[in-house]
Coordinates of C-alpha atoms and ligand atoms in Angstrom, one line a residue:
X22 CA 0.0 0.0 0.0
X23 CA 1.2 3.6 -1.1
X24 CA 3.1 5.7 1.7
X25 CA 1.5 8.5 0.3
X26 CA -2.2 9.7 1.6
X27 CA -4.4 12.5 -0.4
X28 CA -7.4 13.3 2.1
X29 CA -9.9 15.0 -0.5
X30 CA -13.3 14.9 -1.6
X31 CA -14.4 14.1 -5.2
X32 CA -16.2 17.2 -5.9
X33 CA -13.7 19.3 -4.5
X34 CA -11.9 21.6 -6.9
X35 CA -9.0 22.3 -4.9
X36 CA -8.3 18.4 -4.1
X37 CA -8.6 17.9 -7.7
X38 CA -5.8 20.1 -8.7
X39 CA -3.8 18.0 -6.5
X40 CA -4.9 14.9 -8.1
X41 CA -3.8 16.1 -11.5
X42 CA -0.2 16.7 -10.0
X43 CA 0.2 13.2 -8.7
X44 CA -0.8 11.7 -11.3
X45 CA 1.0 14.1 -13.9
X46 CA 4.0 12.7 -11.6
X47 CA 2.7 8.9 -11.5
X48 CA 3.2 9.0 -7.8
X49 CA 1.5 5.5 -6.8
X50 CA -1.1 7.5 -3.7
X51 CA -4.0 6.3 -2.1
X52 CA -7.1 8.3 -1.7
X53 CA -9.1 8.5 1.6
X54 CA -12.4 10.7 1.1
X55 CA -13.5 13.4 3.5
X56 CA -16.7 13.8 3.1
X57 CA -17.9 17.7 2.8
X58 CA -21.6 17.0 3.0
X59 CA -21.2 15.2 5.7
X60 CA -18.7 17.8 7.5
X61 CA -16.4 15.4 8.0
X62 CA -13.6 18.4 7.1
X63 CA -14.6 20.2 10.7
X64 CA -14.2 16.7 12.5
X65 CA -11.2 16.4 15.6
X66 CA -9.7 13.7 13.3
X67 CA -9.2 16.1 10.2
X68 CA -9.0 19.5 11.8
X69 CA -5.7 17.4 13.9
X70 CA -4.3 17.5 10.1
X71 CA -5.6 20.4 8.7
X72 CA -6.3 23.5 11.5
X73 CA -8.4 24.8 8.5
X74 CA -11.0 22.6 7.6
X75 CA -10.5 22.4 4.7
X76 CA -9.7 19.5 1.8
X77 CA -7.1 18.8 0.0
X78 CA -4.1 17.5 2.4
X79 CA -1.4 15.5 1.1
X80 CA 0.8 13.2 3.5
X81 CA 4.3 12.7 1.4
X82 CA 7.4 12.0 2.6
X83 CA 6.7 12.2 6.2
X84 CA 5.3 15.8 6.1
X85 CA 1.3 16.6 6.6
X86 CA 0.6 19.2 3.4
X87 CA -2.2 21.7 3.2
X88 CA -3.3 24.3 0.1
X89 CA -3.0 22.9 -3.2
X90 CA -0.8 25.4 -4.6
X91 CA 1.7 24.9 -1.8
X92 CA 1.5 21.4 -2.3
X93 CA 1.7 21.7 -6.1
X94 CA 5.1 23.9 -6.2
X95 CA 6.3 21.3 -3.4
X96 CA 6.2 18.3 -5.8
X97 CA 7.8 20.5 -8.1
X98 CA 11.0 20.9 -6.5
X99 CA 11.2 17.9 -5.4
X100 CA 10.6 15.8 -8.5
X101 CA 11.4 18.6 -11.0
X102 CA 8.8 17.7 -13.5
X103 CA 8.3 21.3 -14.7
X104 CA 5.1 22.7 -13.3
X105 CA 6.2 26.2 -13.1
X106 CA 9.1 27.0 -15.7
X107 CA 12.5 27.4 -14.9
X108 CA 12.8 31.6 -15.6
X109 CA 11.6 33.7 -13.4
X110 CA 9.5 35.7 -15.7
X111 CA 7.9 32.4 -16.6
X112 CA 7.0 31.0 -12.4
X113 CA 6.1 34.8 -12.0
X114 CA 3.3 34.1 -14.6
X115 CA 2.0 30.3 -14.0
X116 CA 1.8 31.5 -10.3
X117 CA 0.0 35.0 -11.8
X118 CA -2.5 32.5 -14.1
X119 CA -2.9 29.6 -10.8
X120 CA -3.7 32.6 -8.3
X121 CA -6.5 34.0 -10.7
X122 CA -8.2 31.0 -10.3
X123 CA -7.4 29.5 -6.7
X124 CA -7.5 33.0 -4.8
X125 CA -9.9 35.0 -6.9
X126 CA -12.6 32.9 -8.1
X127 CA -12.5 29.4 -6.4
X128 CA -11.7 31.3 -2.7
X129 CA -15.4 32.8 -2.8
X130 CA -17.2 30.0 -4.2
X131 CA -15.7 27.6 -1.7
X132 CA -18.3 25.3 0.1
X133 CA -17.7 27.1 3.4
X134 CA -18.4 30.2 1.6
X135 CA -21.7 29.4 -0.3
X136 CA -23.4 27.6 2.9
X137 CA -22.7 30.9 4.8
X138 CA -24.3 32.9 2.3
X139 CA -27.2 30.5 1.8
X140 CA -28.3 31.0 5.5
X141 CA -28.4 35.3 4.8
X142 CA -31.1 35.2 2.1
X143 CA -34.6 33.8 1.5
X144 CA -33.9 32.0 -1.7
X145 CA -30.6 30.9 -0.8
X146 CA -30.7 28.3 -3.9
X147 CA -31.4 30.9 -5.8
X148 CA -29.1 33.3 -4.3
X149 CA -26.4 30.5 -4.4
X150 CA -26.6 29.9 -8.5
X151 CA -26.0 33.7 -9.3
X152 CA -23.5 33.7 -7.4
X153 CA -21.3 31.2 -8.7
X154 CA -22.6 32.1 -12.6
X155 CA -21.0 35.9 -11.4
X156 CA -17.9 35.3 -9.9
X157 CA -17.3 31.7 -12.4
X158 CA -18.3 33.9 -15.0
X159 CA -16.6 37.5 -14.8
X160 CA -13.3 34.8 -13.3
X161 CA -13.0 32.8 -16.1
X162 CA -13.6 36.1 -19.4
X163 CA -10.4 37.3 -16.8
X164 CA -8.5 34.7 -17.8
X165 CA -9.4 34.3 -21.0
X166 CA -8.0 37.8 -21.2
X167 CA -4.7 37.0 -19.2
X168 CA -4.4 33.7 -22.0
X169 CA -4.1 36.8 -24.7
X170 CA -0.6 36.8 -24.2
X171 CA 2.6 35.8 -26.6
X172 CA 3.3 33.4 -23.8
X173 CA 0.4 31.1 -24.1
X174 CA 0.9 27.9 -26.3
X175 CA -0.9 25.1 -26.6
X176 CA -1.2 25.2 -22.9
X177 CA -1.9 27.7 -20.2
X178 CA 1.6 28.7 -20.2
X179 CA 4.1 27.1 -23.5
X180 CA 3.5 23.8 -24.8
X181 CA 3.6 21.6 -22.0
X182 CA 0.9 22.1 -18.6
X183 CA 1.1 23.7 -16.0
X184 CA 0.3 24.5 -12.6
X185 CA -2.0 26.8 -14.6
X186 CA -3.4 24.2 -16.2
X187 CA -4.1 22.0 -13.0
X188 CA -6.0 25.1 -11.8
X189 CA -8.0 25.9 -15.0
X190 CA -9.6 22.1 -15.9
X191 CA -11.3 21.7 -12.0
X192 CA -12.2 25.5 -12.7
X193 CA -14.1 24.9 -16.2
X194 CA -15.6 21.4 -14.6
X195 CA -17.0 23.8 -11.9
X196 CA -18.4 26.3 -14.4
X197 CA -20.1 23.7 -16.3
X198 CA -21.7 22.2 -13.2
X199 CA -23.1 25.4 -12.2
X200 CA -24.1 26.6 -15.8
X201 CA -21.8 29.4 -16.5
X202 CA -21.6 30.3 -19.8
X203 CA -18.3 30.0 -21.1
X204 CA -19.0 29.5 -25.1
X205 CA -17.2 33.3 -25.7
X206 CA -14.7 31.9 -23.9
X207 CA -12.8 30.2 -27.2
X208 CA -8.6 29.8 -25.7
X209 CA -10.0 28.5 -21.9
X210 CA -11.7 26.1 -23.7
X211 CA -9.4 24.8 -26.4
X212 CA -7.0 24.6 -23.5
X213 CA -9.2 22.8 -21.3
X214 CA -10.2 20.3 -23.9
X215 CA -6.6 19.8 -24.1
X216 CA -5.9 19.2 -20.7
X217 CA -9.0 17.3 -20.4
X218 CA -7.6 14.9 -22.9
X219 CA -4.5 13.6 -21.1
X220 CA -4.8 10.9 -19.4
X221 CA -2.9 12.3 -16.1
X222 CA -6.1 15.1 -16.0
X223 CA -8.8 12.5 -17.2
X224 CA -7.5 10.0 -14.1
X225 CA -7.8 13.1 -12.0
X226 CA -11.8 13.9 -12.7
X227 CA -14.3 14.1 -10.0
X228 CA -16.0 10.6 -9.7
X229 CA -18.8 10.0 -7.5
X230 CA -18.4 7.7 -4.6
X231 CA -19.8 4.6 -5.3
X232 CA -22.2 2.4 -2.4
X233 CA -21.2 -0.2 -1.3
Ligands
GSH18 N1 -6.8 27.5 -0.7 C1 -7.1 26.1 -0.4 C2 -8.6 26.0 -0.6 C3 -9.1 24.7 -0.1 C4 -10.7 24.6 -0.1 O1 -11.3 25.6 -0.2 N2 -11.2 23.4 -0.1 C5 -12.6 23.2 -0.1 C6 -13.0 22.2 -1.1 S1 -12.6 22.7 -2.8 C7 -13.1 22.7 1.2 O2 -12.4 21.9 1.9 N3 -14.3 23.3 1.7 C8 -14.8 22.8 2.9 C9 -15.4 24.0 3.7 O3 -15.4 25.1 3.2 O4 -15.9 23.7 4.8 C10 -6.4 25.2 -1.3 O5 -6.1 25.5 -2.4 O6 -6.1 24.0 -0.9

């Protein structure tokens, strides 16, 4: 059995980012679900890993790992497998692209987030879908902006993914689930269909729990 433990949840955009690092890596890990429904992230056992709450957390070569970006530039230099590129100018603007996504758009449409403003309105369904079409929506024709730049390729960031990359799949999966329109959005989604086509990134996407 694999030494190495991701505590995530399948639906969870951040975990998934994760998931598309290890596997990009083909580090042999084993998955152990935390179940957000069930608020099994606020439980002794997981707040004892994670002071947060929060999912994902990677435990890798003896060291208990929170935030997926942390956790993403950490298999990076240790393995080397080119995440972020070697210049400066380059990391500078895979970190600039990840951040978009992971501290702009996903930070306010984060369960935590969406189940506090649920209990503030009337119709907090209602309340709940225009939010996430809003901040989804005017996040993502952002980016689509920021991929209008000489160094885009056929990925987020040159010709081979990225960090960027492992932020912008989860981030389109989320968009789709919540209805955002993102048909103007014509270089996320050639990229994403991209991404979406390895097999690292397909390996990586959320799968329902099945019973038992
Ligand atoms: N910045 C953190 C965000 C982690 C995060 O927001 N995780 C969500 C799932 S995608 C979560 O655990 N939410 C549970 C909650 O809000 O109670 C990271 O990148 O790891």
């Amino acid at each position: 059995m694999s030494d190495t433990v991701l505590f995530d949840y399948w639906r969870s955009s951040a975990s998934y980012r994760v998931r598309i690092a290890l596997n990009m890596l083909g580090e042999d890990f084993r998955a152990v679900s935390i179940d957000l429904l069930a608020k099994s992230q606020k439980s002794e056992e997981h707040l004892a890993r994670n002071p947060q709450g929060l999912v994902p957390v990677l435990d890798i070569d003896g060291h208990v790992f929170t935030q997926s970006l942390a956790i993403i530039e950490y298999l990076d230099e240790t393995r080397h497998p080119g995440f972020l590129p070697a210049d400066p100018v380059g990391r500078q603007r895979v970190r600039q692209l990840s951040y978009a996504i992971a501290m702009e758009i996903h930070a306010v449409c984060n369960t935590g987030v969406i189940a506090e403003l649920m209990t503030l309105v009337d119709d907090g369904e209602a309340a709940r879908d225009a939010w996430m079409r809003k901040f989804i929506g005017d996040g993502l024709a952002a980016f689509e902006k920021l991929l209008d730049h000489p160094a885009t390729g056929t990925f987020c960031h040159g010709d081979a993914p990225t960090m960027a990359d492992f932020c912008l799949v989860p981030q389109v999966y989320n968009a789709r689930r919540w209805n955002v329109d993102v048909s103007g959005l014509p270089r996320v989604l050639d990229i994403a269909g991209r991404c979406e086509a390895i097999a690292a990134f397909a390996k990586a996407r959320p799968n329902p729990p099945t019973a038992h």
